[in-house]
Coordinates of C-alpha atoms in Angstrom, one line a residue:
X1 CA 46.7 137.7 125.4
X2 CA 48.2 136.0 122.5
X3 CA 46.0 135.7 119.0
X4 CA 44.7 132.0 119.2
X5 CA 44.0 130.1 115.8
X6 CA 41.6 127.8 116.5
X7 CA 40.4 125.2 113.5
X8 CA 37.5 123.0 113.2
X9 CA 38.8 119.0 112.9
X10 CA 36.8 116.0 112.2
X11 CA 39.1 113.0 113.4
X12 CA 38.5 109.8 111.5
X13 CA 40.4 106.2 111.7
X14 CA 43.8 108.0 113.1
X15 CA 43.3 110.7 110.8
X16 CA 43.3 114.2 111.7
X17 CA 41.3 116.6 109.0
X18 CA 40.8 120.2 109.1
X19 CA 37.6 121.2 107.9
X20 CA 38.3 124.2 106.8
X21 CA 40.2 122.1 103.9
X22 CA 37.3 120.0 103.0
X23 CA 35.2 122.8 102.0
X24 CA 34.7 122.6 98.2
X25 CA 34.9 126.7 97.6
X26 CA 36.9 129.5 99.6
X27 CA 33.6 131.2 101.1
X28 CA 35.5 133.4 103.5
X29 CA 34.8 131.1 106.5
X30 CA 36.6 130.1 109.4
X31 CA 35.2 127.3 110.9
X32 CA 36.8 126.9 114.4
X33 CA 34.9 124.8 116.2
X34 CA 32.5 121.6 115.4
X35 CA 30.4 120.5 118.6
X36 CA 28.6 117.5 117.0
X37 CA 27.9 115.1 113.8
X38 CA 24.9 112.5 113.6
X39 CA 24.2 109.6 111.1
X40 CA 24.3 111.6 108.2
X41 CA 28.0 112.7 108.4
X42 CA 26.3 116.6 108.8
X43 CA 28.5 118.5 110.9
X44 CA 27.4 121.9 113.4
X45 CA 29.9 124.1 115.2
X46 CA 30.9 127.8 115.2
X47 CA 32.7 129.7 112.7
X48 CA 33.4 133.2 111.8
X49 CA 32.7 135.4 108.6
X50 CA 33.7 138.7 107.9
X51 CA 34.8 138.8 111.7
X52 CA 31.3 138.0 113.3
X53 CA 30.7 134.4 115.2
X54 CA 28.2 132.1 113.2
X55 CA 26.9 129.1 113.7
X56 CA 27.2 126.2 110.7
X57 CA 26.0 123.3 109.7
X58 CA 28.2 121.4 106.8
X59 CA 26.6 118.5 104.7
X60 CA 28.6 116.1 103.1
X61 CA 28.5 115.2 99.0
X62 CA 27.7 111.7 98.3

């Protein structure tokens, strides 16, 4: 099977973003999948770190 890249994407007013990219540091995640966001703009899915599947939650700076 070919290697599959799969990113995380929060899609906003036409806009497309990768949320790998809105991280504010490189922590060695790769967020590939968000399954939900509530009121507060806090985003869950699944990612990966140093190869092992994690879930994570991301809260945004205001």
């Amino acid at each position: 099977f070919p290697a599959v890249n799969l990113h995380a994407f929060l899609y906003t007013a036409g806009t497309v973003q990768d949320l790998n990219n809105l991280l504010a540091t490189n922590p060695g995640w790769i967020l590939q999948t968000a399954t939900g966001i509530n009121n507060a703009g806090q985003i869950v899915g699944y990612g990966t770190i140093n190869g092992q599947i994690h879930a994570f939650l991301l809260t945004p700076l205001h």
